[in-house]
XYZ file of N, CA, C and O in Angstrom:
524
model
N -17.447 8.879 4.118
C -16.230 9.410 3.515
C -16.513 9.767 2.063
O -17.031 8.961 1.299
N -16.131 10.953 1.677
C -16.363 11.439 0.321
C -15.280 10.926 -0.618
O -14.087 10.919 -0.270
N -15.693 10.504 -1.793
C -14.703 10.042 -2.801
C -13.871 11.234 -3.244
O -14.363 12.369 -3.312
N -12.609 10.987 -3.547
C -11.754 12.082 -3.989
C -12.218 12.595 -5.359
O -12.799 11.882 -6.151
N -11.968 13.876 -5.603
C -12.260 14.481 -6.902
C -11.020 14.294 -7.777
O -9.948 14.790 -7.480
N -11.148 13.498 -8.809
C -10.039 13.166 -9.686
C -10.251 13.848 -11.034
O -11.312 13.723 -11.632
N -9.248 14.587 -11.472
C -9.355 15.337 -12.726
C -8.112 15.107 -13.582
O -7.021 14.902 -13.066
N -8.317 15.183 -14.874
C -7.234 15.106 -15.834
C -7.282 16.371 -16.683
O -8.279 16.625 -17.354
N -6.246 17.165 -16.628
C -6.218 18.442 -17.346
C -5.123 18.447 -18.386
O -3.983 18.004 -18.118
N -5.454 18.980 -19.548
C -4.473 19.086 -20.621
C -3.499 20.221 -20.300
O -3.898 21.280 -19.792
N -2.233 20.011 -20.582
C -1.214 21.033 -20.418
C -1.338 22.024 -21.587
O -1.322 21.617 -22.747
N -1.468 23.289 -21.281
C -1.605 24.294 -22.325
C -0.289 24.624 -23.041
O -0.282 25.207 -24.123
N 0.833 24.218 -22.459
C 2.136 24.484 -23.068
C 2.691 23.310 -23.859
O 3.492 23.500 -24.755
N 2.306 22.093 -23.516
C 2.738 20.889 -24.238
C 1.484 20.197 -24.752
O 0.682 19.715 -23.976
N 1.359 20.159 -26.045
C 0.125 19.672 -26.683
C -0.257 18.262 -26.269
O -1.429 17.927 -26.148
N 0.735 17.420 -25.924
C 0.432 16.037 -25.562
C 0.672 15.772 -24.078
O 0.785 14.625 -23.648
N 0.730 16.844 -23.272
C 0.951 16.727 -21.844
C -0.359 16.783 -21.063
O -1.294 17.476 -21.447
N -0.400 15.999 -19.979
C -1.597 15.923 -19.127
C -1.177 15.929 -17.670
O -0.170 15.342 -17.289
N -1.979 16.594 -16.845
C -1.763 16.653 -15.404
C -2.915 15.943 -14.713
O -4.081 16.212 -15.008
N -2.576 15.041 -13.803
C -3.558 14.352 -12.977
C -3.632 15.071 -11.645
O -2.615 15.259 -10.982
N -4.863 15.471 -11.254
C -5.085 16.112 -9.979
C -6.049 15.281 -9.139
O -7.021 14.723 -9.682
N -5.767 15.192 -7.845
C -6.673 14.539 -6.919
C -6.985 15.573 -5.840
O -6.070 16.096 -5.185
N -8.249 15.892 -5.706
C -8.700 16.941 -4.787
C -7.941 18.253 -4.999
O -7.552 18.932 -4.059
N -7.676 18.583 -6.267
C -7.045 19.846 -6.623
C -5.533 19.856 -6.508
O -4.899 20.877 -6.779
N -4.929 18.752 -6.110
C -3.478 18.687 -5.922
C -2.851 17.890 -7.068
O -3.281 16.760 -7.359
N -1.822 18.448 -7.701
C -1.131 17.766 -8.780
C -0.507 16.473 -8.242
O 0.246 16.496 -7.263
N -0.794 15.358 -8.898
C -0.281 14.061 -8.500
C 0.706 13.513 -9.506
O 1.642 12.808 -9.134
N 0.434 13.752 -10.780
C 1.242 13.134 -11.829
C 1.134 13.952 -13.086
O 0.152 14.683 -13.287
N 2.140 13.810 -13.930
C 2.174 14.494 -15.216
C 2.711 13.498 -16.226
O 3.684 12.781 -15.977
N 2.061 13.448 -17.397
C 2.539 12.564 -18.445
C 2.434 13.285 -19.777
O 1.466 13.995 -20.045
N 3.451 13.111 -20.607
C 3.397 13.525 -22.000
C 3.262 12.230 -22.795
O 4.218 11.452 -22.881
N 2.082 11.989 -23.352
C 1.822 10.705 -23.994
C 2.651 10.513 -25.280
O 2.794 9.387 -25.728
N 3.169 11.586 -25.836
C 3.994 11.460 -27.048
C 5.480 11.401 -26.728
O 6.292 11.065 -27.592
N 5.866 11.729 -25.506
C 7.276 11.774 -25.134
C 7.482 11.103 -23.764
O 7.492 11.781 -22.735
N 7.643 9.781 -23.761
C 7.785 9.082 -22.483
C 9.066 9.427 -21.730
O 9.186 9.157 -20.542
N 9.997 10.092 -22.408
C 11.247 10.499 -21.749
C 11.080 11.765 -20.915
O 11.917 12.102 -20.104
N 9.983 12.487 -21.132
C 9.750 13.748 -20.432
C 9.223 13.493 -19.030
O 8.138 12.919 -18.857
N 9.997 13.897 -18.045
C 9.593 13.831 -16.634
C 9.428 15.267 -16.145
O 10.414 15.959 -15.875
N 8.202 15.708 -16.070
C 7.895 17.125 -15.745
C 8.181 17.455 -14.273
O 8.774 18.471 -13.986
N 7.742 16.595 -13.374
C 7.861 16.897 -11.954
C 9.263 16.536 -11.443
O 9.825 15.508 -11.778
N 9.760 17.408 -10.575
C 11.094 17.234 -10.027
C 11.236 15.898 -9.280
O 12.265 15.249 -9.387
N 10.222 15.491 -8.549
C 10.339 14.231 -7.803
C 10.495 13.058 -8.747
O 11.217 12.107 -8.462
N 9.866 13.113 -9.922
C 10.020 12.038 -10.904
C 11.416 12.068 -11.525
O 12.007 11.018 -11.807
N 11.934 13.264 -11.753
C 13.301 13.395 -12.253
C 14.293 12.769 -11.275
O 15.222 12.070 -11.681
N 14.056 12.992 -9.987
C 14.940 12.406 -8.964
C 14.819 10.892 -8.939
O 15.841 10.181 -8.806
N 13.596 10.376 -9.061
C 13.428 8.919 -9.119
C 14.153 8.390 -10.348
O 14.839 7.341 -10.254
N 14.075 9.061 -11.483
C 14.787 8.643 -12.686
C 16.286 8.573 -12.466
O 16.953 7.628 -12.897
N 16.836 9.564 -11.797
C 18.272 9.559 -11.487
C 18.669 8.382 -10.604
O 19.684 7.740 -10.836
N 17.859 8.119 -9.595
C 18.133 6.987 -8.707
C 18.044 5.661 -9.473
O 18.910 4.779 -9.334
N 17.024 5.528 -10.306
C 16.865 4.292 -11.078
C 18.021 4.100 -12.044
O 18.517 2.980 -12.212
N 18.492 5.186 -12.650
C 19.642 5.086 -13.558
C 20.888 4.638 -12.825
O 21.695 3.893 -13.364
N 21.036 5.098 -11.585
C 22.220 4.703 -10.812
C 22.085 3.249 -10.316
O 23.072 2.513 -10.321
N 20.884 2.873 -9.903
C 20.667 1.531 -9.330
C 20.567 0.450 -10.415
O 21.055 -0.662 -10.213
N 19.950 0.746 -11.518
C 19.705 -0.232 -12.584
C 20.014 0.441 -13.923
O 19.126 0.962 -14.582
N 21.290 0.483 -14.304
C 21.698 1.213 -15.515
C 20.955 0.757 -16.775
O 20.551 -0.393 -16.893
N 20.778 1.715 -17.652
C 20.169 1.466 -18.957
C 21.100 0.582 -19.771
O 22.279 0.604 -19.572
N 20.656 -0.127 -20.745
C 19.289 -0.330 -21.238
C 18.686 -1.643 -20.775
O 17.664 -2.070 -21.329
N 19.271 -2.283 -19.763
C 18.763 -3.588 -19.325
C 17.324 -3.477 -18.818
O 17.006 -2.629 -18.001
N 16.428 -4.380 -19.315
C 15.052 -4.334 -18.861
C 14.933 -4.707 -17.380
O 15.811 -5.390 -16.823
N 13.853 -4.223 -16.756
C 13.603 -4.503 -15.351
C 12.169 -4.972 -15.191
O 11.322 -4.785 -16.046
N 11.932 -5.598 -14.048
C 10.560 -5.887 -13.606
C 10.310 -4.933 -12.467
O 11.024 -4.957 -11.456
N 9.326 -4.050 -12.645
C 9.066 -3.009 -11.663
C 7.652 -3.112 -11.111
O 6.703 -3.362 -11.865
N 7.550 -2.899 -9.806
C 6.256 -2.769 -9.147
C 6.132 -1.293 -8.771
O 6.981 -0.741 -8.125
N 5.049 -0.687 -9.236
C 4.781 0.733 -8.997
C 3.636 0.839 -8.007
O 2.519 0.400 -8.295
N 3.923 1.382 -6.824
C 2.890 1.532 -5.798
C 2.268 2.897 -5.957
O 2.778 3.902 -5.491
N 1.184 2.925 -6.696
C 0.541 4.166 -7.137
C 0.810 4.289 -8.629
O 1.955 4.250 -9.059
N -0.236 4.374 -9.385
C -0.082 4.432 -10.839
C -0.007 5.835 -11.402
O 0.663 6.063 -12.387
N -0.706 6.757 -10.745
C -0.771 8.105 -11.276
C -1.186 8.048 -12.736
O -2.131 7.358 -13.107
N -0.458 8.739 -13.587
C -0.768 8.761 -15.025
C 0.164 7.810 -15.781
O 0.343 7.946 -16.973
N 0.765 6.870 -15.083
C 1.625 5.826 -15.650
C 2.888 6.415 -16.279
O 3.452 5.892 -17.235
N 3.358 7.517 -15.712
C 4.535 8.202 -16.206
C 5.807 7.357 -16.090
O 6.541 7.206 -17.055
N 6.040 6.837 -14.890
C 7.277 6.079 -14.694
C 7.298 4.727 -15.421
O 8.335 4.346 -15.953
N 6.180 4.030 -15.505
C 6.219 2.828 -16.356
C 6.573 3.148 -17.813
O 7.357 2.450 -18.446
N 6.007 4.234 -18.323
C 6.327 4.655 -19.709
C 7.807 4.991 -19.838
O 8.460 4.618 -20.802
N 8.331 5.744 -18.844
C 9.741 6.157 -18.893
C 10.663 4.943 -18.800
O 11.609 4.847 -19.566
N 10.369 4.037 -17.878
C 11.182 2.832 -17.763
C 11.150 2.004 -19.048
O 12.177 1.471 -19.491
N 9.988 1.870 -19.669
C 9.892 1.111 -20.918
C 10.664 1.801 -22.045
O 11.217 1.126 -22.902
N 10.692 3.121 -22.046
C 11.456 3.854 -23.063
C 12.960 3.754 -22.844
O 13.714 3.667 -23.782
N 13.360 3.759 -21.583
C 14.809 3.723 -21.284
C 15.345 2.292 -21.128
O 16.543 2.082 -21.233
N 14.450 1.346 -20.880
C 14.812 -0.049 -20.717
C 13.808 -0.939 -21.438
O 12.916 -1.526 -20.817
N 13.899 -0.969 -22.779
C 12.916 -1.742 -23.561
C 12.830 -3.188 -23.079
O 13.832 -3.785 -22.697
N 11.615 -3.679 -23.082
C 11.384 -5.058 -22.609
C 11.043 -5.139 -21.139
O 10.797 -6.222 -20.631
N 11.015 -4.006 -20.451
C 10.683 -3.990 -19.030
C 9.227 -4.419 -18.834
O 8.375 -4.217 -19.691
N 8.960 -5.015 -17.660
C 7.607 -5.410 -17.295
C 7.188 -4.617 -16.068
O 8.010 -4.342 -15.194
N 5.892 -4.323 -15.988
C 5.377 -3.458 -14.924
C 4.127 -4.027 -14.271
O 3.244 -4.524 -14.952
N 4.093 -3.929 -12.953
C 2.875 -4.165 -12.184
C 2.573 -2.856 -11.499
O 3.431 -2.302 -10.782
N 1.393 -2.323 -11.725
C 0.979 -1.058 -11.093
C -0.103 -1.382 -10.059
O -1.120 -1.966 -10.403
N 0.166 -1.000 -8.805
C -0.806 -1.168 -7.736
C -1.404 0.208 -7.488
O -0.712 1.144 -7.136
N -2.700 0.313 -7.685
C -3.411 1.591 -7.492
C -4.605 1.341 -6.576
O -5.394 0.434 -6.825
N -4.712 2.143 -5.518
C -5.824 1.981 -4.596
C -7.102 2.609 -5.109
O -8.202 2.248 -4.678
N -6.988 3.543 -6.016
C -8.135 4.318 -6.441
C -8.667 3.900 -7.802
O -8.038 4.172 -8.850
N -9.819 3.261 -7.809
C -10.473 2.924 -9.064
C -10.837 4.189 -9.826
O -10.842 4.219 -11.063
N -11.126 5.289 -9.093
C -11.451 6.566 -9.734
C -10.270 7.078 -10.557
O -10.460 7.559 -11.685
N -9.067 6.980 -10.021
C -7.876 7.399 -10.759
C -7.750 6.572 -12.036
O -7.522 7.094 -13.132
N -7.895 5.265 -11.909
C -7.790 4.393 -13.078
C -8.849 4.714 -14.131
O -8.546 4.693 -15.331
N -10.061 5.030 -13.700
C -11.113 5.395 -14.656
C -10.784 6.677 -15.384
O -10.929 6.783 -16.611
N -10.299 7.678 -14.658
C -10.010 9.003 -15.261
C -8.850 8.930 -16.230
O -8.879 9.548 -17.294
N -7.824 8.152 -15.890
C -6.644 8.121 -16.771
C -6.737 7.016 -17.848
O -5.814 6.889 -18.656
N -7.838 6.301 -17.878
C -7.978 5.209 -18.850
C -7.604 5.586 -20.281
O -6.902 4.858 -20.957
N -8.000 6.772 -20.787
C -7.613 7.132 -22.154
C -6.105 7.284 -22.341
O -5.589 7.149 -23.452
N -5.383 7.539 -21.271
C -3.920 7.735 -21.355
C -3.155 6.431 -21.226
O -1.932 6.426 -21.409
N -3.827 5.348 -20.864
C -3.112 4.090 -20.638
C -2.664 3.419 -21.918
O -1.877 2.481 -21.889
N -3.162 3.888 -23.059
C -2.725 3.317 -24.327
C -1.230 3.509 -24.426
O -0.690 4.614 -24.225
N -0.506 2.440 -24.679
C 0.943 2.509 -24.760
C 1.658 2.243 -23.448
O 2.867 2.112 -23.438
N 0.938 2.200 -22.377
C 1.526 1.892 -21.073
C 1.144 0.438 -20.759
O 0.099 0.175 -20.185
N 1.976 -0.468 -21.192
C 1.687 -1.901 -21.045
C 2.021 -2.350 -19.618
O 3.185 -2.581 -19.296
N 0.981 -2.443 -18.786
C 1.186 -2.770 -17.364
C 0.102 -3.724 -16.896
O -1.026 -3.659 -17.346
N 0.494 -4.590 -15.972
C -0.496 -5.330 -15.220
C -0.991 -4.399 -14.137
O -0.185 -3.742 -13.463
N -2.302 -4.312 -13.954
C -2.865 -3.391 -12.974
C -3.565 -4.175 -11.858
O -4.355 -5.076 -12.139
N -3.242 -3.808 -10.638
C -3.870 -4.401 -9.467
C -4.534 -3.266 -8.681
O -3.858 -2.278 -8.347
N -5.812 -3.399 -8.413
C -6.498 -2.412 -7.571
C -6.480 -2.965 -6.160
O -7.166 -3.948 -5.847
N -5.664 -2.346 -5.303
C -5.487 -2.848 -3.937
C -4.687 -1.828 -3.147
O -4.096 -0.890 -3.697
N -4.656 -2.025 -1.862
C -3.795 -1.256 -0.969
C -2.356 -1.675 -1.247
O -2.047 -2.870 -1.420
N -1.458 -0.704 -1.296
C -0.063 -0.971 -1.630
C 0.579 -2.008 -0.693
O 1.252 -2.936 -1.153
N 0.391 -1.870 0.597
C 1.037 -2.774 1.553
C 0.506 -4.196 1.400
O 1.265 -5.171 1.462
N -0.789 -4.335 1.162
C -1.358 -5.676 0.960
C -0.811 -6.307 -0.303
O -0.495 -7.501 -0.329
N -0.738 -5.523 -1.356
C -0.239 -6.050 -2.637
C 1.207 -6.469 -2.560
O 1.596 -7.519 -3.059
N 2.039 -5.681 -1.887
C 3.462 -6.032 -1.763
C 3.604 -7.294 -0.928
O 4.399 -8.182 -1.246
N 2.837 -7.391 0.148
C 2.920 -8.568 1.016
C 2.519 -9.833 0.254
O 3.028 -10.927 0.555
N 1.670 -9.709 -0.762
C 1.205 -10.870 -1.529
C 2.159 -11.276 -2.641
O 2.038 -12.366 -3.200
N 3.155 -10.422 -2.950
C 4.095 -10.752 -4.016
C 5.045 -11.847 -3.555
O 5.498 -11.840 -2.395
N 5.408 -12.775 -4.444
C 6.407 -13.762 -4.066
C 7.780 -13.095 -3.873
O 8.042 -12.041 -4.444
N 8.645 -13.697 -3.054
C 9.970 -13.141 -2.860
C 10.700 -12.954 -4.199
O 10.563 -13.791 -5.106
N 11.421 -11.879 -4.316
C 12.218 -11.573 -5.528
C 11.355 -11.492 -6.780
O 11.807 -11.790 -7.880
N 10.096 -11.036 -6.635
C 9.188 -10.931 -7.783
C 9.517 -9.742 -8.669
O 9.070 -9.677 -9.814
N 10.278 -8.774 -8.159
C 10.580 -7.566 -8.910
C 12.001 -7.112 -8.672
O 12.577 -7.384 -7.613
N 12.555 -6.431 -9.668
C 13.853 -5.786 -9.520
C 13.743 -4.479 -8.746
O 14.642 -4.094 -8.032
N 12.620 -3.796 -8.948
C 12.403 -2.484 -8.370
C 10.999 -2.372 -7.775
O 10.042 -2.898 -8.368
N 10.881 -1.708 -6.649
C 9.584 -1.312 -6.117
C 9.646 0.207 -5.991
O 10.523 0.737 -5.295
N 8.749 0.870 -6.692
C 8.757 2.354 -6.728
C 7.503 2.835 -6.027
O 6.384 2.491 -6.392
N 7.681 3.667 -4.983
C 6.543 4.203 -4.254
C 6.575 5.684 -4.352
O 7.436 6.362 -3.902
Protein backbone atom coordinates (compact mmCIF):
# COMPACT_ATOMS: atom_id res chain seq x y z
CA UNK A 1 0.00 0.00 0.00
CA UNK A 2 1.39 3.37 -1.03
CA UNK A 3 1.57 6.14 1.56
CA UNK A 4 -0.69 9.09 0.80
CA UNK A 5 0.85 12.20 -0.75
CA UNK A 6 0.36 14.95 1.83
CA UNK A 7 0.95 18.57 0.83
CA UNK A 8 0.58 21.95 2.48
CA UNK A 9 0.02 24.84 0.08
CA UNK A 10 -0.03 28.54 0.85
CA UNK A 11 -3.21 30.39 -0.13
CA UNK A 12 -2.33 33.03 -2.73
CA UNK A 13 -5.28 35.23 -1.68
CA UNK A 14 -4.85 35.13 2.12
CA UNK A 15 -1.27 35.69 3.22
CA UNK A 16 -1.65 33.53 6.34
CA UNK A 17 -3.92 30.88 4.83
CA UNK A 18 -2.89 27.28 4.14
CA UNK A 19 -4.58 24.35 2.39
CA UNK A 20 -3.87 20.76 3.36
CA UNK A 21 -4.17 18.27 0.51
CA UNK A 22 -4.04 14.48 0.70
CA UNK A 23 -3.55 12.76 -2.65
CA UNK A 24 -4.46 16.04 -4.37
CA UNK A 25 -7.78 16.46 -2.54
CA UNK A 26 -8.38 19.46 -0.27
CA UNK A 27 -8.83 18.22 3.29
CA UNK A 28 -8.49 21.27 5.47
CA UNK A 29 -7.85 25.00 5.40
CA UNK A 30 -6.45 27.15 8.17
CA UNK A 31 -5.62 30.82 8.49
CA UNK A 32 -2.99 30.83 11.21
CA UNK A 33 -3.53 34.53 11.93
CA UNK A 34 -7.34 34.37 12.00
CA UNK A 35 -8.73 31.36 13.91
CA UNK A 36 -12.26 32.66 13.33
CA UNK A 37 -11.95 32.15 9.56
CA UNK A 38 -13.60 28.93 8.39
CA UNK A 39 -12.92 28.71 4.66
CA UNK A 40 -14.64 25.43 3.81
CA UNK A 41 -18.43 25.25 3.85
CA UNK A 42 -18.46 21.98 5.80
CA UNK A 43 -16.48 23.64 8.59
CA UNK A 44 -18.86 26.59 8.60
CA UNK A 45 -21.74 24.13 9.04
CA UNK A 46 -19.92 22.38 11.90
CA UNK A 47 -19.41 25.81 13.50
CA UNK A 48 -23.14 26.55 13.26
CA UNK A 49 -24.03 23.21 14.84
CA UNK A 50 -21.49 23.71 17.63
CA UNK A 51 -22.83 27.20 18.33
CA UNK A 52 -26.34 25.78 18.63
CA UNK A 53 -25.32 22.77 20.73
CA UNK A 54 -22.74 24.46 22.99
CA UNK A 55 -23.27 28.24 23.00
CA UNK A 56 -20.34 30.60 23.30
CA UNK A 57 -18.30 31.51 25.34
CA UNK A 58 -18.36 28.50 27.68
CA UNK A 59 -15.24 26.33 27.25
CA UNK A 60 -15.62 22.75 26.05
CA UNK A 61 -13.62 19.56 26.04
CA UNK A 62 -13.55 18.37 22.43
CA UNK A 63 -12.30 15.23 20.77
CA UNK A 64 -11.49 15.78 17.09
CA UNK A 65 -11.44 12.63 14.98
CA UNK A 66 -9.05 13.77 12.29
CA UNK A 67 -6.80 16.72 12.88
CA UNK A 68 -6.41 18.17 9.43
CA UNK A 69 -4.74 21.55 9.84
CA UNK A 70 -6.18 21.96 13.38
CA UNK A 71 -8.74 24.48 12.11
CA UNK A 72 -11.61 23.52 14.40
CA UNK A 73 -9.52 23.30 17.58
CA UNK A 74 -8.26 26.83 16.84
CA UNK A 75 -11.79 28.07 16.13
CA UNK A 76 -13.20 26.49 19.29
CA UNK A 77 -10.39 27.98 21.39
CA UNK A 78 -11.06 31.41 19.87
CA UNK A 79 -14.82 31.21 20.41
CA UNK A 80 -14.66 29.37 23.73
CA UNK A 81 -11.46 30.37 25.56
CA UNK A 82 -10.19 27.74 27.95
CA UNK A 83 -11.38 24.83 25.81
CA UNK A 84 -9.35 21.63 25.81
CA UNK A 85 -8.74 19.45 22.76
CA UNK A 86 -7.76 15.89 21.99
CA UNK A 87 -6.97 15.35 18.32
CA UNK A 88 -6.97 11.79 17.01
CA UNK A 89 -5.13 11.53 13.69
CA UNK A 90 -4.43 8.27 11.89
CA UNK A 91 -1.80 9.75 9.60
CA UNK A 92 1.63 10.50 10.99
CA UNK A 93 2.38 12.00 7.55
CA UNK A 94 -0.35 14.61 8.02
CA UNK A 95 1.01 15.50 11.45
CA UNK A 96 4.54 15.83 10.07
CA UNK A 97 3.45 18.10 7.21
CA UNK A 98 1.32 20.41 9.35
CA UNK A 99 3.80 20.54 12.24
CA UNK A 100 4.81 24.16 11.46
CA UNK A 101 1.14 25.21 11.69
CA UNK A 102 0.50 23.59 15.06
CA UNK A 103 2.00 26.57 16.89
CA UNK A 104 -0.91 28.11 18.75
CA UNK A 105 -3.08 25.02 18.47
CA UNK A 106 -2.80 23.67 22.00
CA UNK A 107 -3.99 20.07 21.66
CA UNK A 108 -3.24 16.64 22.98
CA UNK A 109 -2.45 14.53 19.93
CA UNK A 110 -3.11 10.80 19.64
CA UNK A 111 -1.94 8.89 16.57
CA UNK A 112 -4.48 6.09 16.25
CA UNK A 113 -7.54 4.86 14.43
CA UNK A 114 -10.52 7.03 15.36
CA UNK A 115 -12.78 4.15 16.44
CA UNK A 116 -10.07 2.61 18.63
CA UNK A 117 -9.30 5.94 20.26
CA UNK A 118 -12.96 6.71 21.00
CA UNK A 119 -13.49 3.23 22.44
CA UNK A 120 -10.54 3.82 24.80
CA UNK A 121 -11.91 7.12 26.15
CA UNK A 122 -13.56 6.99 29.56
CA UNK A 123 -17.33 7.65 29.61
CA UNK A 124 -18.21 11.36 29.50
CA UNK A 125 -14.57 12.27 28.72
CA UNK A 126 -15.64 15.01 26.29
CA UNK A 127 -18.43 17.49 25.70
CA UNK A 128 -18.08 17.14 21.94
CA UNK A 129 -16.80 14.56 19.49
CA UNK A 130 -16.22 16.07 16.05
CA UNK A 131 -15.66 13.80 13.07
